[in-house]
CSV table of C-alpha atoms in Angstrom, one decimal:
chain,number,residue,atom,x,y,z
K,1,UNK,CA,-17.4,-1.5,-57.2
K,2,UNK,CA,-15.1,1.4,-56.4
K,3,UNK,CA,-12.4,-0.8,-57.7
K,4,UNK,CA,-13.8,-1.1,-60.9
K,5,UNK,CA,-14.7,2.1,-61.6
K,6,UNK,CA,-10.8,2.9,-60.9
K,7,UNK,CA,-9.7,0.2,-63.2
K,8,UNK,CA,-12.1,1.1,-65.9
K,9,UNK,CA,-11.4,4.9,-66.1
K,10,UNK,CA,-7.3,3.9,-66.3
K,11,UNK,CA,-8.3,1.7,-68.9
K,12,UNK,CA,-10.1,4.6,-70.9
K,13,UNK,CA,-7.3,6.7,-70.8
K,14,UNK,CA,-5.1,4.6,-71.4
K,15,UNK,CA,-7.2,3.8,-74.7
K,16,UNK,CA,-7.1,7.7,-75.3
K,17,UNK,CA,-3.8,8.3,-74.4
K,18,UNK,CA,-2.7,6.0,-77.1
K,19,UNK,CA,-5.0,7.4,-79.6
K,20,UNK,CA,-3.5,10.8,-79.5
K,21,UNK,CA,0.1,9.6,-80.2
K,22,UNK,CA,-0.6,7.5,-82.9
K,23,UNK,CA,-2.5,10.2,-84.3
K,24,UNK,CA,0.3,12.3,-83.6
K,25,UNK,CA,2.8,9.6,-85.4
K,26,UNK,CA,0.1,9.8,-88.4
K,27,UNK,CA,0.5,13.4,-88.8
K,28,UNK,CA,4.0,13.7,-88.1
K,29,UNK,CA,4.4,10.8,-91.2
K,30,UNK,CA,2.4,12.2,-93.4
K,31,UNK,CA,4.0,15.8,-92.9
K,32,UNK,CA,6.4,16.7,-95.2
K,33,UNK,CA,9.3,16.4,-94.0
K,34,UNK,CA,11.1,20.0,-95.8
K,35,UNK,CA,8.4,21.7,-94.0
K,36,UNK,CA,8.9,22.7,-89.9
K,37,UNK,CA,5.9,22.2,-87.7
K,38,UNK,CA,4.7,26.0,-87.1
K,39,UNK,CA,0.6,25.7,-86.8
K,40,UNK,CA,0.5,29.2,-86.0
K,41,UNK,CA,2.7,30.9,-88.5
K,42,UNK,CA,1.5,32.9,-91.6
């Protein structure tokens, strides 16, 4: 049981791991590319 539980949470974030970067990838594509990534400037 405890195995499982192990495997199953590695296996989430895993899932969510991978979710982020290709969100990241999606963003970073669809950024323009003449414009530097600075979220917090004016």
């Amino acid at each position: 049981m405890g195995a499982l539980l192990i495997v199953g949470s590695t296996l989430y974030i895993a899932r969510r791991e991978a979710q982020l970067a290709r969100r990241e990838a999606i963003e970073k594509t669809q950024a323009t590319p003449a414009q530097p990534p600075a979220p917090f400037a004016d």
